[in-house]
Amino acid sequence: MAQIIDGKARAKELRKSLKERVASFAEQNGRAPGLGVILVGADPASAVYVRNKERACEKTGIRSFHHELPQDATQQQVEDLIDQLNGDPDVHGILLQLPLPAQLDAQPLIFRIRPDKDADGFHPVNAGRLSVGQPTFVPCTPLGCIDLLRWSGVTLQGADAVVVGRSNIVGKPVAQLLLAEGATVTICHSKTRDLAEKVGTADVLIAAVGRPEMIRGDWIRPGAAVIDVGINRLEDGSIVGDVEFETASARAGYITPVPGGVGPMTVAKLLENTLEGAIRFEQQKLQA
Ligand code: NDP
């Protein structure tokens, strides 16, 4: 039976140490780190995510600056708000909550966020830095996945890792981080042939697809570490991951539950990114 990787417990531990680091930053610099949050439109799931992130900021001592734009906001309106936050010295990190309403083009907006305030790590400059091993901001969910693996004592160096999903937000950056840890990485996606066979080779499996329980428990290599990023809401309102939990946990060595696995880590890593961005910002000011 797999050991359950308790993301909630790990995130709590991280938030506790962050709270102390935030307090000492505020004492040294005369102000707390600040996160500018942009919510466009009325997507209920996004509103919940934003509220959770802002509440977590508050509890840790990070200031959050909430900005809301209407469902019919124009590209120009969002650009203007990003420009305003780019220039605000109290804002060390900017979060543009995705997805955006259909009339908006997300990519140029992500590119408009200053790379040194890109708390989500989605800007191509930061993606590029990650790929050459010089990270500044790294996407939060992938950071959370690696943290959970390390915290659980899973060996990454030399491990065969399989990532299912190749999004810019999860799949690609988590593959880069695994590579940097010395794992041999295979990235699978919707065009991959014989997914079950590839998954079966994984010492470390990261599932980031967005399809309820599509990864069957009997595909899992016995003893593997399984990180399930998927969040899928079923018709009855329950939430499941991308991995068939019951059967997978009978074979795996380690597994994250959904909910209570990667989700809380994403928020904790956002807070960590904001603090680290603020530290870098103050250091640059000293050097200037
Ligand atoms: P995307 O939809 O951007 O990417 C999904 C990926 O899965 C794509 O690369 C796609 O392949 C691949 N895929 C789709 N169908 C299959 C299939 N049948 N076989 C193999 N691969 C397939 O999703 P995200 O990366 O943004 O998110 C993935 C999941 O993680 C979602 O459930 C999301 O809700 C969750 N999530 C959870 C977070 C957390 O904090 N826990 C944070 C972010 C996301 P292709 O590229 O070929 O289309």
Short mmCIF file of C-alpha atoms and ligand atoms in Angstrom, two decimals:
data_model
loop_
_atom_site.label_atom_id
_atom_site.label_comp_id
_atom_site.label_asym_id
_atom_site.label_seq_id
_atom_site.Cartn_x
_atom_site.Cartn_y
_atom_site.Cartn_z
CA MET A 1 0.00 0.00 0.00
CA ALA A 2 1.39 3.39 -0.99
CA GLN A 3 2.49 6.00 1.47
CA ILE A 4 0.14 8.98 1.07
CA ILE A 5 2.00 12.23 0.38
CA ASP A 6 0.16 14.77 2.51
CA GLY A 7 0.35 18.02 0.56
CA LYS A 8 -1.77 19.85 3.10
CA ALA A 9 0.67 19.04 5.90
CA ARG A 10 3.71 20.00 3.80
CA ALA A 11 2.05 23.26 2.69
CA LYS A 12 1.27 24.11 6.31
CA GLU A 13 4.90 23.55 7.24
CA LEU A 14 6.03 25.78 4.36
CA ARG A 15 3.57 28.54 5.28
CA LYS A 16 4.82 28.52 8.86
CA SER A 17 8.43 29.06 7.83
CA LEU A 18 7.34 31.60 5.19
CA LYS A 19 5.49 33.60 7.83
CA GLU A 20 8.72 34.01 9.78
CA ARG A 21 10.71 34.93 6.67
CA VAL A 22 8.04 37.44 5.59
CA ALA A 23 8.10 39.07 9.03
CA SER A 24 11.88 39.46 8.94
CA PHE A 25 11.72 40.84 5.37
CA ALA A 26 9.13 43.41 6.49
CA GLU A 27 11.26 44.39 9.46
CA GLN A 28 14.38 44.86 7.33
CA ASN A 29 12.70 46.67 4.44
CA GLY A 30 9.96 48.64 6.15
CA ARG A 31 7.21 46.96 4.14
CA ALA A 32 5.86 43.49 3.49
CA PRO A 33 6.17 41.69 0.14
CA GLY A 34 3.19 42.49 -2.09
CA LEU A 35 1.25 40.42 -4.62
CA GLY A 36 -0.93 42.16 -7.22
CA VAL A 37 -3.84 39.91 -8.17
CA ILE A 38 -5.88 40.40 -11.35
CA LEU A 39 -9.22 38.65 -11.70
CA VAL A 40 -11.08 39.25 -14.95
CA GLY A 41 -14.71 38.20 -15.23
CA ALA A 42 -16.97 36.02 -13.18
CA ASP A 43 -15.64 32.47 -13.54
CA PRO A 44 -16.68 30.93 -10.17
CA ALA A 45 -13.71 28.53 -9.94
CA SER A 46 -11.27 31.40 -10.61
CA ALA A 47 -12.96 33.53 -7.96
CA VAL A 48 -12.50 30.70 -5.42
CA TYR A 49 -8.82 30.19 -6.39
CA VAL A 50 -8.15 33.93 -6.10
CA ARG A 51 -9.86 34.14 -2.73
CA ASN A 52 -7.81 31.20 -1.43
CA LYS A 53 -4.57 32.75 -2.64
CA GLU A 54 -5.40 36.14 -1.13
CA ARG A 55 -6.39 34.56 2.18
CA ALA A 56 -3.14 32.60 2.24
CA CYS A 57 -1.21 35.83 1.57
CA GLU A 58 -2.95 37.54 4.44
CA LYS A 59 -2.21 34.71 6.88
CA THR A 60 1.46 34.76 5.91
CA GLY A 61 1.84 38.52 6.19
CA ILE A 62 2.12 39.14 2.43
CA ARG A 63 0.02 42.08 1.24
CA SER A 64 -2.33 41.26 -1.63
CA PHE A 65 -3.67 43.97 -3.89
CA HIS A 66 -6.93 42.76 -5.40
CA HIS A 67 -7.96 44.08 -8.83
CA GLU A 68 -11.11 42.99 -10.56
CA LEU A 69 -12.14 43.73 -14.13
CA PRO A 70 -15.56 42.98 -15.66
CA GLN A 71 -16.37 39.96 -17.84
CA ASP A 72 -16.42 42.23 -20.94
CA ALA A 73 -13.04 43.89 -20.15
CA THR A 74 -10.96 44.85 -23.19
CA GLN A 75 -7.38 43.80 -23.92
CA GLN A 76 -6.41 47.47 -23.39
CA GLN A 77 -7.98 47.57 -19.93
CA VAL A 78 -6.04 44.51 -18.79
CA GLU A 79 -2.83 45.88 -20.36
CA ASP A 80 -3.28 49.18 -18.52
CA LEU A 81 -3.74 47.39 -15.21
CA ILE A 82 -0.65 45.23 -15.80
CA ASP A 83 1.35 48.38 -16.63
CA GLN A 84 0.15 50.00 -13.43
CA LEU A 85 1.22 47.00 -11.33
CA ASN A 86 4.51 46.69 -13.25
CA GLY A 87 5.33 50.22 -12.09
CA ASP A 88 4.10 49.92 -8.50
CA PRO A 89 7.01 49.51 -6.05
CA ASP A 90 4.73 47.92 -3.44
CA VAL A 91 3.93 45.09 -5.85
CA HIS A 92 6.68 42.45 -6.04
CA GLY A 93 4.68 39.77 -7.81
CA ILE A 94 1.78 39.87 -10.28
CA LEU A 95 -0.78 37.12 -10.68
CA LEU A 96 -3.07 37.17 -13.71
CA GLN A 97 -5.69 34.52 -12.90
CA LEU A 98 -6.36 32.22 -15.86
CA PRO A 99 -8.47 31.34 -17.79
CA LEU A 100 -9.47 34.73 -19.18
CA PRO A 101 -12.80 35.55 -20.89
CA ALA A 102 -12.87 34.47 -24.55
CA GLN A 103 -12.44 37.98 -26.06
CA LEU A 104 -9.02 38.35 -24.42
CA ASP A 105 -5.74 37.01 -25.76
CA ALA A 106 -3.85 35.64 -22.75
CA GLN A 107 -0.41 35.27 -24.31
CA PRO A 108 0.43 38.97 -24.96
CA LEU A 109 -0.90 39.78 -21.50
CA ILE A 110 1.37 37.19 -19.87
CA PHE A 111 4.28 38.59 -21.93
CA ARG A 112 3.45 42.12 -20.71
CA ILE A 113 4.05 41.27 -17.04
CA ARG A 114 7.57 42.30 -16.05
CA PRO A 115 9.64 39.10 -15.88
CA ASP A 116 10.96 40.15 -12.47
CA LYS A 117 7.39 40.39 -11.16
CA ASP A 118 6.12 37.26 -12.87
CA ALA A 119 5.13 35.35 -9.70
CA ASP A 120 3.55 32.54 -11.74
CA GLY A 121 6.69 32.03 -13.83
CA PHE A 122 4.78 31.96 -17.13
CA HIS A 123 6.74 34.68 -18.96
CA PRO A 124 8.93 33.30 -21.78
CA VAL A 125 12.01 34.97 -20.25
CA ASN A 126 11.47 32.93 -17.08
CA ALA A 127 10.61 29.76 -19.04
CA GLY A 128 13.87 30.28 -20.96
CA ARG A 129 15.87 30.85 -17.79
CA LEU A 130 14.44 27.65 -16.33
CA SER A 131 15.49 25.70 -19.42
CA VAL A 132 19.09 26.97 -19.19
CA GLY A 133 19.25 26.33 -15.45
CA GLN A 134 19.06 29.94 -14.27
CA PRO A 135 15.65 30.13 -12.71
CA THR A 136 14.12 33.25 -11.31
CA PHE A 137 10.39 32.63 -11.11
CA VAL A 138 9.42 29.00 -11.70
CA PRO A 139 5.74 28.00 -12.10
CA CYS A 140 4.18 27.18 -8.73
CA THR A 141 2.54 23.81 -9.39
CA PRO A 142 5.73 22.20 -10.79
CA LEU A 143 7.69 23.59 -7.82
CA GLY A 144 5.10 22.02 -5.52
CA CYS A 145 5.44 18.62 -7.25
CA ILE A 146 9.22 18.53 -6.83
CA ASP A 147 9.00 19.74 -3.25
CA LEU A 148 6.59 16.89 -2.38
CA LEU A 149 8.89 14.31 -3.98
CA ARG A 150 11.93 15.60 -2.11
CA TRP A 151 10.03 15.92 1.16
CA SER A 152 8.97 12.28 0.82
CA GLY A 153 12.57 11.21 0.27
CA VAL A 154 12.00 9.95 -3.29
CA THR A 155 15.25 9.56 -5.24
CA LEU A 156 15.16 11.68 -8.37
CA GLN A 157 18.74 11.39 -9.56
CA GLY A 158 18.87 8.66 -12.19
CA ALA A 159 15.14 7.93 -11.82
CA ASP A 160 12.98 7.25 -14.86
CA ALA A 161 10.34 9.99 -14.73
CA VAL A 162 7.24 10.16 -16.92
CA VAL A 163 5.23 13.37 -17.20
CA VAL A 164 1.78 13.05 -18.78
CA GLY A 165 0.81 16.48 -20.13
CA ARG A 166 2.90 19.11 -21.94
CA SER A 167 1.27 22.41 -20.98
CA ASN A 168 3.42 25.49 -20.40
CA ILE A 169 1.95 25.75 -16.91
CA VAL A 170 2.58 22.24 -15.61
CA GLY A 171 3.92 19.56 -17.96
CA LYS A 172 6.88 21.33 -19.58
CA PRO A 173 8.22 23.13 -16.49
CA VAL A 174 7.89 20.05 -14.25
CA ALA A 175 9.81 18.07 -16.88
CA GLN A 176 12.56 20.75 -16.80
CA LEU A 177 12.75 20.57 -13.00
CA LEU A 178 12.96 16.77 -13.05
CA LEU A 179 15.73 16.99 -15.64
CA ALA A 180 17.59 19.44 -13.43
CA GLU A 181 17.27 16.93 -10.56
CA GLY A 182 19.02 14.30 -12.69
CA ALA A 183 15.98 12.24 -13.71
CA THR A 184 15.59 10.76 -17.19
CA VAL A 185 12.39 12.34 -18.41
CA THR A 186 9.74 11.20 -20.89
CA ILE A 187 6.96 13.66 -21.72
CA CYS A 188 3.67 12.14 -22.91
CA HIS A 189 0.64 13.90 -24.41
CA SER A 190 -2.49 13.30 -26.45
CA LYS A 191 -0.53 11.99 -29.45
CA THR A 192 1.63 9.56 -27.46
CA ARG A 193 1.43 5.94 -28.61
CA ASP A 194 0.85 3.28 -25.95
CA LEU A 195 0.59 5.54 -22.93
CA ALA A 196 0.07 2.58 -20.57
CA GLU A 197 3.43 1.11 -21.55
CA LYS A 198 5.24 4.45 -21.04
CA VAL A 199 3.56 5.04 -17.67
CA GLY A 200 4.61 1.53 -16.64
CA THR A 201 8.30 2.50 -16.97
CA ALA A 202 8.03 5.37 -14.46
CA ASP A 203 9.80 5.37 -11.11
CA VAL A 204 8.28 8.84 -10.82
CA LEU A 205 4.98 9.67 -12.52
CA ILE A 206 3.51 13.16 -12.82
CA ALA A 207 -0.04 13.23 -14.17
CA ALA A 208 -1.19 16.62 -15.48
CA VAL A 209 -3.90 15.93 -18.02
CA GLY A 210 -7.28 17.09 -16.73
CA ARG A 211 -9.19 13.83 -17.40
CA PRO A 212 -10.78 12.07 -14.45
CA GLU A 213 -8.88 8.90 -13.46
CA MET A 214 -7.65 8.28 -17.01
CA ILE A 215 -4.39 6.77 -15.73
CA ARG A 216 -5.32 3.28 -14.65
CA GLY A 217 -3.96 1.87 -11.42
CA ASP A 218 -2.71 -1.28 -13.12
CA TRP A 219 -0.47 0.83 -15.43
CA ILE A 220 1.60 1.97 -12.44
CA ARG A 221 5.00 0.43 -11.88
CA PRO A 222 5.04 -1.25 -8.46
CA GLY A 223 6.73 1.05 -5.93
CA ALA A 224 6.53 4.18 -8.15
CA ALA A 225 6.05 7.69 -6.75
CA VAL A 226 2.86 9.16 -8.22
CA ILE A 227 2.10 12.90 -8.21
CA ASP A 228 -1.42 13.61 -9.40
CA VAL A 229 -1.84 17.23 -10.50
CA GLY A 230 -5.29 16.78 -12.04
CA ILE A 231 -8.33 18.48 -10.56
CA ASN A 232 -11.52 17.13 -12.10
CA ARG A 233 -14.97 17.92 -10.79
CA LEU A 234 -17.49 15.13 -11.35
CA GLU A 235 -21.24 15.59 -11.86
CA ASP A 236 -21.94 14.68 -8.22
CA GLY A 237 -19.69 17.56 -7.15
CA SER A 238 -16.80 15.38 -5.96
CA ILE A 239 -13.25 16.06 -7.09
CA VAL A 240 -10.91 13.40 -8.46
CA GLY A 241 -7.46 13.43 -9.98
CA ASP A 242 -6.10 12.10 -13.26
CA VAL A 243 -5.03 8.82 -11.64
CA GLU A 244 -7.34 6.03 -10.56
CA PHE A 245 -6.50 6.46 -6.89
CA GLU A 246 -7.76 3.25 -5.27
CA THR A 247 -6.02 0.82 -7.60
CA ALA A 248 -2.93 3.01 -8.06
CA SER A 249 -2.36 3.31 -4.32
CA ALA A 250 -2.33 -0.49 -4.06
CA ARG A 251 0.72 -0.59 -6.40
CA ALA A 252 2.56 2.71 -5.92
CA GLY A 253 5.19 3.39 -3.27
CA TYR A 254 4.01 6.97 -2.78
CA ILE A 255 0.95 8.81 -4.04
CA THR A 256 -0.65 12.24 -3.64
CA PRO A 257 -4.39 12.39 -2.88
CA VAL A 258 -6.81 14.67 -4.74
CA PRO A 259 -7.76 16.94 -3.11
CA GLY A 260 -5.08 17.55 -0.48
CA GLY A 261 -2.00 16.78 -2.56
CA VAL A 262 -0.60 19.20 -5.13
CA GLY A 263 -3.34 21.86 -4.78
CA PRO A 264 -2.27 23.33 -1.42
CA MET A 265 1.36 23.26 -2.58
CA THR A 266 0.59 25.49 -5.57
CA VAL A 267 -0.64 28.22 -3.22
CA ALA A 268 2.32 27.80 -0.84
CA LYS A 269 4.78 28.08 -3.74
CA LEU A 270 3.05 31.24 -4.99
CA LEU A 271 3.68 32.80 -1.58
CA GLU A 272 7.29 31.61 -1.66
CA ASN A 273 7.76 33.03 -5.17
CA THR A 274 6.34 36.39 -4.05
CA LEU A 275 8.70 36.57 -1.07
CA GLU A 276 11.71 35.56 -3.14
CA GLY A 277 10.77 38.10 -5.83
CA ALA A 278 10.60 40.78 -3.14
CA ILE A 279 14.02 39.79 -1.78
CA ARG A 280 15.54 39.97 -5.28
CA PHE A 281 13.83 43.33 -5.86
CA GLU A 282 15.35 44.83 -2.71
CA GLN A 283 18.78 43.38 -3.54
CA GLN A 284 18.66 44.93 -7.02
CA LYS A 285 17.76 48.29 -5.49
CA LEU A 286 20.84 48.08 -3.26
CA GLN A 287 23.06 47.20 -6.24
CA ALA A 288 21.61 50.01 -8.43
P1 NDP B 1 -3.86 21.49 -20.28
O1 NDP B 1 -5.25 21.21 -20.76
O2 NDP B 1 -3.21 22.77 -20.67
O3 NDP B 1 -2.91 20.30 -20.73
C1 NDP B 1 -3.33 18.97 -20.67
C2 NDP B 1 -2.29 18.09 -21.27
O4 NDP B 1 -2.77 16.75 -21.24
C3 NDP B 1 -1.98 18.41 -22.74
O5 NDP B 1 -0.58 18.42 -22.94
C4 NDP B 1 -2.64 17.27 -23.50
O6 NDP B 1 -1.94 16.88 -24.65
C5 NDP B 1 -2.57 16.15 -22.50
N1 NDP B 1 -3.60 15.16 -22.76
C6 NDP B 1 -4.92 15.36 -23.03
N2 NDP B 1 -5.53 14.19 -23.27
C7 NDP B 1 -4.60 13.23 -23.16
C8 NDP B 1 -4.61 11.84 -23.32
N3 NDP B 1 -5.74 11.18 -23.63
N4 NDP B 1 -3.45 11.16 -23.15
C9 NDP B 1 -2.32 11.80 -22.84
N5 NDP B 1 -2.24 13.13 -22.67
C10 NDP B 1 -3.36 13.85 -22.84
O7 NDP B 1 -3.94 21.33 -18.70
P2 NDP B 1 -2.98 21.89 -17.53
O8 NDP B 1 -1.60 21.41 -17.71
O9 NDP B 1 -3.23 23.33 -17.32
O10 NDP B 1 -3.65 21.14 -16.29
C11 NDP B 1 -3.70 19.73 -16.19
C12 NDP B 1 -4.55 19.34 -14.99
O11 NDP B 1 -3.94 19.84 -13.81
C13 NDP B 1 -5.97 19.91 -14.98
O12 NDP B 1 -6.82 18.96 -14.35
C14 NDP B 1 -5.87 21.13 -14.10
O13 NDP B 1 -7.09 21.44 -13.47
C15 NDP B 1 -4.85 20.65 -13.09
N6 NDP B 1 -4.09 21.73 -12.46
C16 NDP B 1 -3.95 21.64 -11.10
C17 NDP B 1 -3.23 22.56 -10.43
C18 NDP B 1 -3.08 22.40 -8.97
O14 NDP B 1 -2.76 23.35 -8.28
N7 NDP B 1 -3.24 21.18 -8.43
C19 NDP B 1 -2.63 23.73 -11.11
C20 NDP B 1 -2.72 23.68 -12.54
C21 NDP B 1 -3.47 22.70 -13.17
P3 NDP B 1 -1.80 17.81 -25.99
O15 NDP B 1 -0.79 18.85 -25.62
O16 NDP B 1 -1.34 16.88 -27.01
O17 NDP B 1 -3.17 18.38 -26.22
#
